[in-house]
Tab-separated table of C-alpha atoms in Angstrom:
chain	number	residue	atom	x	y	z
A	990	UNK	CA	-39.339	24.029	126.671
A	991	UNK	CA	-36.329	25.106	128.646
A	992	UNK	CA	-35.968	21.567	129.509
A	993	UNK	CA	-36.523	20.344	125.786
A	994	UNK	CA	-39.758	18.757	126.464
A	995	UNK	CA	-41.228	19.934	123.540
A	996	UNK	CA	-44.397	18.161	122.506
A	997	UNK	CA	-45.472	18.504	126.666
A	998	UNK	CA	-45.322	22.087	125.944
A	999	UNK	CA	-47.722	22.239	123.002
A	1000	UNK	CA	-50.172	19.628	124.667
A	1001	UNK	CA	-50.064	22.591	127.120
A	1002	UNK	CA	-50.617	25.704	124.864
A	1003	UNK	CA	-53.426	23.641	123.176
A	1004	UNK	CA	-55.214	23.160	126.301
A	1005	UNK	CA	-54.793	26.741	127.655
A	1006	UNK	CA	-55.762	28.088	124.327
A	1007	UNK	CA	-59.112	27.114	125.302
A	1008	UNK	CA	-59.517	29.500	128.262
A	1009	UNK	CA	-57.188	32.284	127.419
A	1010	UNK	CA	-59.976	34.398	127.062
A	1011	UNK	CA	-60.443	34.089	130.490
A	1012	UNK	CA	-56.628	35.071	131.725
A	1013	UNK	CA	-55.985	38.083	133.560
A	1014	UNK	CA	-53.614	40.792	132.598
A	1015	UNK	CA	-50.674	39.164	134.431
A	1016	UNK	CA	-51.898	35.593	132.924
A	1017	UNK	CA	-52.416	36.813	129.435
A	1018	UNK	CA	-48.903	38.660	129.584
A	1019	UNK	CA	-46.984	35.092	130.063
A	1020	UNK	CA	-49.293	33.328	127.863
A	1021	UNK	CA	-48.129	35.593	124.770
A	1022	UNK	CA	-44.715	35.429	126.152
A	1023	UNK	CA	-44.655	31.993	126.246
A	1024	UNK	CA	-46.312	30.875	123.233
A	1025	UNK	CA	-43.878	33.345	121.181
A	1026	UNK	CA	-41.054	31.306	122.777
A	1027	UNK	CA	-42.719	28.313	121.615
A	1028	UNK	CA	-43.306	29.718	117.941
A	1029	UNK	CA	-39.774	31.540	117.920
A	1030	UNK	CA	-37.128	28.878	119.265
A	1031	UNK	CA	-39.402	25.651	118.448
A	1032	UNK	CA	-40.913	26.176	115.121
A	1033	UNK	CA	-38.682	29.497	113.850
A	1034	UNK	CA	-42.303	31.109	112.741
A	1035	UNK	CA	-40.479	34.156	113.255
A	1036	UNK	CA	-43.633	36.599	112.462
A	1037	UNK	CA	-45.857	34.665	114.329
A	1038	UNK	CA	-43.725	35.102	117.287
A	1039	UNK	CA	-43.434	38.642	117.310
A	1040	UNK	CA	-47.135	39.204	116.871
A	1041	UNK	CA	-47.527	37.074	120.245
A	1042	UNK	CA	-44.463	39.348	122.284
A	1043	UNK	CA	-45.995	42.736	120.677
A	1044	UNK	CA	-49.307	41.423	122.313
A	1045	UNK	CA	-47.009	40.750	125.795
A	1046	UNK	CA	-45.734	43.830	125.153
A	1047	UNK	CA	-49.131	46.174	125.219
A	1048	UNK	CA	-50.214	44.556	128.392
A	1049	UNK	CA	-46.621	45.010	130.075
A	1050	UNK	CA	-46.488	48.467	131.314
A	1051	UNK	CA	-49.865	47.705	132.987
A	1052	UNK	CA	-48.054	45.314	134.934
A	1053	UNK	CA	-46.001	45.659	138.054
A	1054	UNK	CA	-43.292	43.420	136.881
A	1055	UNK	CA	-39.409	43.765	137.320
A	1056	UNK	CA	-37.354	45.958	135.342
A	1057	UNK	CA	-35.538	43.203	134.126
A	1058	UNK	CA	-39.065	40.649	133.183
A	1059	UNK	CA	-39.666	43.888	130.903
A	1060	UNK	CA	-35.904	44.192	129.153
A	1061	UNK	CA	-35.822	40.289	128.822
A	1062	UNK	CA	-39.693	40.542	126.555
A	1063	UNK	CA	-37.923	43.855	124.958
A	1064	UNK	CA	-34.624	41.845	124.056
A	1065	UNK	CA	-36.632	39.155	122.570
A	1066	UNK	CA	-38.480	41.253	120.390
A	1067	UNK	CA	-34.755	42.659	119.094
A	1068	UNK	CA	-33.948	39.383	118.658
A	1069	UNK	CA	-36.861	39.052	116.338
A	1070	UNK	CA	-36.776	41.978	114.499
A	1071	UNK	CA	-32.922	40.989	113.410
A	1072	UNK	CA	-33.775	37.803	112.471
A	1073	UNK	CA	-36.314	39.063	110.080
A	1074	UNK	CA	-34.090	42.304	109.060
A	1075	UNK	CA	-36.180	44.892	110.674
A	1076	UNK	CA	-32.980	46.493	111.723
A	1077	UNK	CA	-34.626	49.771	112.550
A	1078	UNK	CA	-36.725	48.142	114.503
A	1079	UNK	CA	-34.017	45.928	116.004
A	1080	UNK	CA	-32.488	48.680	117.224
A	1081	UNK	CA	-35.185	50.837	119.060
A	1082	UNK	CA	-35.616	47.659	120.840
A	1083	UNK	CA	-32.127	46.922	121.551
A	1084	UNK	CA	-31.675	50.218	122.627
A	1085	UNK	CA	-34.757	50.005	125.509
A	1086	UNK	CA	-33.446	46.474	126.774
A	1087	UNK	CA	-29.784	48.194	127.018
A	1088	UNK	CA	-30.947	50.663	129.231
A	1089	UNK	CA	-32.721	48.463	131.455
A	1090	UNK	CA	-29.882	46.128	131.836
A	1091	UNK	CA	-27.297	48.992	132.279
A	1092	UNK	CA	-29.089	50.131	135.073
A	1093	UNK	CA	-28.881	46.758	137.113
A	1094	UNK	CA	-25.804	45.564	136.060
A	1095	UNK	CA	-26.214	42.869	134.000
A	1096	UNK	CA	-23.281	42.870	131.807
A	1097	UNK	CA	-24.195	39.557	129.943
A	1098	UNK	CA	-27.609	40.897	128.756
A	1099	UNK	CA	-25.964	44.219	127.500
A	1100	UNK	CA	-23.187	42.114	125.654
A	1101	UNK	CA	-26.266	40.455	124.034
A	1102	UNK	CA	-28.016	43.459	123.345
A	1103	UNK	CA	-24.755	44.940	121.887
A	1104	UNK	CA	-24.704	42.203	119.415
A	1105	UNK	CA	-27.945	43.198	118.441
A	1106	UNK	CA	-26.764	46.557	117.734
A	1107	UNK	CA	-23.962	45.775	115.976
A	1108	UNK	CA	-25.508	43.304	113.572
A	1109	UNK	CA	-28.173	45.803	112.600
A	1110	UNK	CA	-25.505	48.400	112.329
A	1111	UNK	CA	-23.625	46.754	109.808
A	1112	UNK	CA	-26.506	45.784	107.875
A	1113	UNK	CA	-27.411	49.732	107.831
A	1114	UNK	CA	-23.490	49.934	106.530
A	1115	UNK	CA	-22.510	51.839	109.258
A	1116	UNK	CA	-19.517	49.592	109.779
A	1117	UNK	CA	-17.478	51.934	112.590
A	1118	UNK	CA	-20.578	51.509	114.767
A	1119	UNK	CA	-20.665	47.806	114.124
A	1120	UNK	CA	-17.205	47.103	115.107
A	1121	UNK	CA	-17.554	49.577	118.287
A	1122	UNK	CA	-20.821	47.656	118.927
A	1123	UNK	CA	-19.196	44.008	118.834
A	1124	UNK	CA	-16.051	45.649	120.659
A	1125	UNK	CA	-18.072	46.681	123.699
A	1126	UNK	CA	-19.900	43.407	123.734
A	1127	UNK	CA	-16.768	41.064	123.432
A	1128	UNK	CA	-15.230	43.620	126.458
A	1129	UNK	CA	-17.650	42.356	128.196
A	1130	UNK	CA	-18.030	38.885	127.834
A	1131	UNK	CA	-14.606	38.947	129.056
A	1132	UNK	CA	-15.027	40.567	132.352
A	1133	UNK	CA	-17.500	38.128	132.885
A	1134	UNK	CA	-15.688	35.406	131.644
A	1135	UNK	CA	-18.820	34.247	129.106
A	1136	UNK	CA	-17.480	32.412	125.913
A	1137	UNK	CA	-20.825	32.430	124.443
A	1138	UNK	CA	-20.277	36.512	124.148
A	1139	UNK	CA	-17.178	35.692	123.032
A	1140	UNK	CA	-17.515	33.255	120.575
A	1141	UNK	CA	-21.017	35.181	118.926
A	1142	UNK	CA	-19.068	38.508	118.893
A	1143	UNK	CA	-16.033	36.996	117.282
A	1144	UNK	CA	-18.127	35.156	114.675
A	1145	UNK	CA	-19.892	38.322	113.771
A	1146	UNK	CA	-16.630	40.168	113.365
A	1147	UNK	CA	-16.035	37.755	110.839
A	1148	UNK	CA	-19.017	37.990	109.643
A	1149	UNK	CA	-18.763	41.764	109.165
A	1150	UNK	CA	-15.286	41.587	107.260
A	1151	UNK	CA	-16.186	38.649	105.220
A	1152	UNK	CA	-19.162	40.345	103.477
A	1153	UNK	CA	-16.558	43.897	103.523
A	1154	UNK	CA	-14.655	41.569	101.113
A	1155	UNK	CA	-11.837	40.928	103.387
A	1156	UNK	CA	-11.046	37.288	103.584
A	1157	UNK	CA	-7.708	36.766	105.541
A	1158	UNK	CA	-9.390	39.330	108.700
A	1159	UNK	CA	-13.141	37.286	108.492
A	1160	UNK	CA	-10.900	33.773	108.682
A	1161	UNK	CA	-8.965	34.766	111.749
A	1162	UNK	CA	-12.101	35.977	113.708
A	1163	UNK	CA	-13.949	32.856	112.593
A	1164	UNK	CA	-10.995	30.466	113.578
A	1165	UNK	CA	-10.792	32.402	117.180
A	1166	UNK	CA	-14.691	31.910	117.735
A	1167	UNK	CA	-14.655	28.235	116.481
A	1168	UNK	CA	-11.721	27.336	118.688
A	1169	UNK	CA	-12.885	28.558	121.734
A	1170	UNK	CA	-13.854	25.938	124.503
A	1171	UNK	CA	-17.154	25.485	126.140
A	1172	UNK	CA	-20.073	27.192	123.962
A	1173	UNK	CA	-23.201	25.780	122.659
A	1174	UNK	CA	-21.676	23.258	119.733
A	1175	UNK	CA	-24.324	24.613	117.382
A	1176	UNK	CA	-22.397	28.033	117.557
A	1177	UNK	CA	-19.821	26.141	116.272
A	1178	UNK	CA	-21.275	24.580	113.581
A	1179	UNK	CA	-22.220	28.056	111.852
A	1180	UNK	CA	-19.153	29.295	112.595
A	1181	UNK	CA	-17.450	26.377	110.700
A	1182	UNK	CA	-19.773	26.469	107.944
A	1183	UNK	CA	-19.100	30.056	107.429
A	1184	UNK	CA	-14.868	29.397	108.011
A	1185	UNK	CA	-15.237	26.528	105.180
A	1186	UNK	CA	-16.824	29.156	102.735
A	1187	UNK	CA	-14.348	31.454	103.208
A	1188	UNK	CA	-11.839	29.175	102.426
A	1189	UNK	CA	-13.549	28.083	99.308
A	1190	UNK	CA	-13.899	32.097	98.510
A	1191	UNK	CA	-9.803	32.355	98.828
A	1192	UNK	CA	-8.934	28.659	97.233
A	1193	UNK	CA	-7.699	27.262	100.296
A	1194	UNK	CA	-8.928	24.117	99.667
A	1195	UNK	CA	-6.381	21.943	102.282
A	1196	UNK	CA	-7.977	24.311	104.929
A	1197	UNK	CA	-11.521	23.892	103.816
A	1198	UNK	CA	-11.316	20.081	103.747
A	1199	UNK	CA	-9.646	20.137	106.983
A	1200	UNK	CA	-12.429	22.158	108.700
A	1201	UNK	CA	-15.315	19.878	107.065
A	1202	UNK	CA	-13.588	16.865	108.350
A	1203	UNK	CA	-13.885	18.615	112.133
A	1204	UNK	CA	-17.768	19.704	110.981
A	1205	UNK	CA	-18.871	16.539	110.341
A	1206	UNK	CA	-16.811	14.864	113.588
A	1207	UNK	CA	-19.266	17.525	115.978
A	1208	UNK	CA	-22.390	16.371	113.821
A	1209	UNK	CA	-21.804	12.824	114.180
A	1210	UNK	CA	-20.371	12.322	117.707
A	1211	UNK	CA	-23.147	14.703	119.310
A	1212	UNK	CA	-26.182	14.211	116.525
A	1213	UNK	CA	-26.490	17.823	116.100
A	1214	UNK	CA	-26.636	19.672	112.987
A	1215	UNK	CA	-29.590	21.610	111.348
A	1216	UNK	CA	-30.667	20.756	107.556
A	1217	UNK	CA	-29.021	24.291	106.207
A	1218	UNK	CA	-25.823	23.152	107.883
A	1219	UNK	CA	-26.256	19.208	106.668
A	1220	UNK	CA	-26.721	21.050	102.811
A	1221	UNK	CA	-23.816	23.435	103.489
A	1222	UNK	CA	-21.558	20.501	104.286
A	1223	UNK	CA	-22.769	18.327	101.433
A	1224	UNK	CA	-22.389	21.717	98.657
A	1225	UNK	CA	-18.622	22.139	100.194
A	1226	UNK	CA	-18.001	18.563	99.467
A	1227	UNK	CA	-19.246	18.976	95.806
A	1228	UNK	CA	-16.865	21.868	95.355
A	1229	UNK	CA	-14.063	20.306	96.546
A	1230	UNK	CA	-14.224	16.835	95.105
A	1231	UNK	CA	-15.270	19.275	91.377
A	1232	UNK	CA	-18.452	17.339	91.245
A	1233	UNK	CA	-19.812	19.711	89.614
A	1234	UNK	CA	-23.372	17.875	88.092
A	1235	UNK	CA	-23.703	17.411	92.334
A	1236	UNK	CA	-22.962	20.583	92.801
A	1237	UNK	CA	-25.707	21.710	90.807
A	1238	UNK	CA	-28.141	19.563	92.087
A	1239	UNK	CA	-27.404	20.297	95.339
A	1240	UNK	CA	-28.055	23.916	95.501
A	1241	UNK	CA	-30.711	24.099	92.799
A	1242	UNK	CA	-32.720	20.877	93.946
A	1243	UNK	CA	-32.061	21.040	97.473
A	1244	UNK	CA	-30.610	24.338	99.410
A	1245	UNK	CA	-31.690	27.243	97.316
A	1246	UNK	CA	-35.530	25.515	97.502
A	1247	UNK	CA	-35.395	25.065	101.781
A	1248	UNK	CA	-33.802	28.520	101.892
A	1249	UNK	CA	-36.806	29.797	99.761
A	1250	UNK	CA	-39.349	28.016	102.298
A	1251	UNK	CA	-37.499	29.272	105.105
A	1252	UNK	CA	-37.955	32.710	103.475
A	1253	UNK	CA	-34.291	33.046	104.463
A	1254	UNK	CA	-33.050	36.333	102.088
A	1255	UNK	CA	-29.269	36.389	103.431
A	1256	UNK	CA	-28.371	33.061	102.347
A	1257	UNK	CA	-30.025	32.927	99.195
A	1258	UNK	CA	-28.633	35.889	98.208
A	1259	UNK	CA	-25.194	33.948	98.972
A	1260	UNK	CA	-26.246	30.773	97.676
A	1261	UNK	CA	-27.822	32.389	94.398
A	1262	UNK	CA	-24.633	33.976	93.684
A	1263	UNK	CA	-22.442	31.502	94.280
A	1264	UNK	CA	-24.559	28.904	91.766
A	1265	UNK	CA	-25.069	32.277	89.244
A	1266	UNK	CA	-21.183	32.660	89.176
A	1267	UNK	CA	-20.679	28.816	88.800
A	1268	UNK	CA	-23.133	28.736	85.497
A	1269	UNK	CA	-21.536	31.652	84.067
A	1270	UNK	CA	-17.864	30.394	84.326
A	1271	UNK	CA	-18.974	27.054	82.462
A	1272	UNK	CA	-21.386	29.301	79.761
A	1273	UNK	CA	-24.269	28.458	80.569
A	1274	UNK	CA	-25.851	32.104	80.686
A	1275	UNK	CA	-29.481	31.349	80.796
A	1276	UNK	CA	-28.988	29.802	84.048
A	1277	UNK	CA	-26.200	31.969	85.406
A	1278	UNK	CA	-29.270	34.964	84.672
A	1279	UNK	CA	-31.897	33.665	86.315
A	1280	UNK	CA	-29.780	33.012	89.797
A	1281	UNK	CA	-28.338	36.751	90.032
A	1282	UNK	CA	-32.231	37.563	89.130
A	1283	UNK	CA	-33.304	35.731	91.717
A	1284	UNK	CA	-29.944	36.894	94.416
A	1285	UNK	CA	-31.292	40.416	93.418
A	1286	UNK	CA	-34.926	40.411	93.835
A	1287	UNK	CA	-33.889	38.793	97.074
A	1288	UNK	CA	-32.096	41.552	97.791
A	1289	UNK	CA	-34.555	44.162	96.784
A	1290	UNK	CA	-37.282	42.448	99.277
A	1291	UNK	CA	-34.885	43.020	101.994
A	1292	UNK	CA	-34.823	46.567	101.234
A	1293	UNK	CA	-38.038	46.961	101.648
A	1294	UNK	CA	-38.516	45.269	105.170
């Protein structure tokens, strides 16, 4: 997987699966491990995955494996839990991993486990934590000279003051984490996404146009760009060119249905909004209702993860 050989990888969990009953502890432990990688980063079946690391997890303290073999399986098990807004959870685990990597001094797995903490910190609304959490990661992706600290820690700083309702501090971290050099381009690509909304959100349309154009010149010079991002692009273009029958279609027919699928509550809580807000400022009410039911029972299931 590592080196993107993807369908070689599940020939190989399909042919293992047949005599994992016969692993040993050590075996078993990177067999879960490894098939939750497979599940998590290839096919984003985000429970799934966890169930195979909490497996990899009840064998590991059986093992006599290195401190930082056990922080990496704890980290990815944060990383899981945030993804699907077990932020509790995200944090007990963040928490272990930190420890581990504080005592063997690796400063780039801390950053990342700071992250961690922040983001579920700021979803708990304890925003003073959050920004001291993002703080002491982006410290230390500078001492170490890592952009891709950087840039995430920057992006979730904007993150953090866009949904606090503060537009002009959200667009300067996002511009700072989109214009630095040499991180993964599909970094950049949410970050951009998320710059272009907030420029929509404060009517700076020149600035939103200019920052699709530069979207849409990293998609097609690199052939990167995941369907959510394709559909964010496409809705931003509706908006802007006041298409507004597109518009519609767009995020009723297209986005707000893959984001349902991809059980994805954040963004169609955004998305359901947005569309709600739309239908109510052209009358249509019946419409405008059922979107801010649907942004708020999407909110309500979050609450109870």
């Amino acid at each position: 997987m590592v080196e993107g050989r993807v369908q070689e990888a599940k020939d190989q969990i399909e042919r293992l699966e047949q005599v994992q009953n016969s692993f040993d502890a050590l075996q078993a432990f990177y067999w879960n491990k490894f098939v939750g990688n497979y599940y998590h980063m290839e096919l984003s079946e985000f429970t799934k995955a966890l169930r195979f690391y909490q497996e990899a997890e009840s064998i590991m303290d059986k093992l006599d494996l290195l401190d930082d073999e056990k922080a990496d399986l704890l980290y990815v098990i944060s990383i899981l839990h945030s993804k699907l807004v077990n932020d509790l959870s995200a944090l007990e685990y963040a928490n272990k991993a930190l420890s581990i990597f504080r005592n063997s001094y690796k400063f780039v797995r801390c950053a990342q486990c700071h992250i961690i903490l922040g983001i579920s910190y700021r979803r708990l609304h304890m925003l003073e934590e959050a920004i001291k959490q993002y703080n002491l990661a982006k410290h230390l992706g500078e001492i170490t000279d890592n952009n891709d600290v950087i840039q995430l820690t920057n992006h979730n700083l904007g993150y953090l003051h866009s949904r606090a309702g503060n537009s002009i501090e959200a667009i300067e971290f996002y511009k700072t984490a989109f214009n630095l050099k040499n991180v993964p381009l599909n970094y950049k690509l949410t970050t951009v996404t998320s710059l272009i909304r907030e420029y929509i959100i404060t009517k700076e349309f020149t600035e939103a146009e200019t920052y699709i154009v530069k979207a849409e010149q990293i998609m097609d010079e690199n052939s990167i760009g995941s369907k959510l991002v394709k559909l964010e692009i496409k809705v931003f273009k509706a908006i802007l060119s006041e298409d507004h029958h597109q518009y519609e279609d767009l995020i009723t027919n297209h986005l707000i249905p893959y984001l349902l699928d991809q059980e994805d509550k954040v963004y169609i809580i955004i998305y359901s909004n947005m569309i709600a807000a739309h239908y109510e400022d052209i009358k249509k009410y019946k419409n405008a209702a059922y979107y801010y039911k649907l942004a708020s029972k999407s909110y309500e299931d979050l609450l109870k993860i």
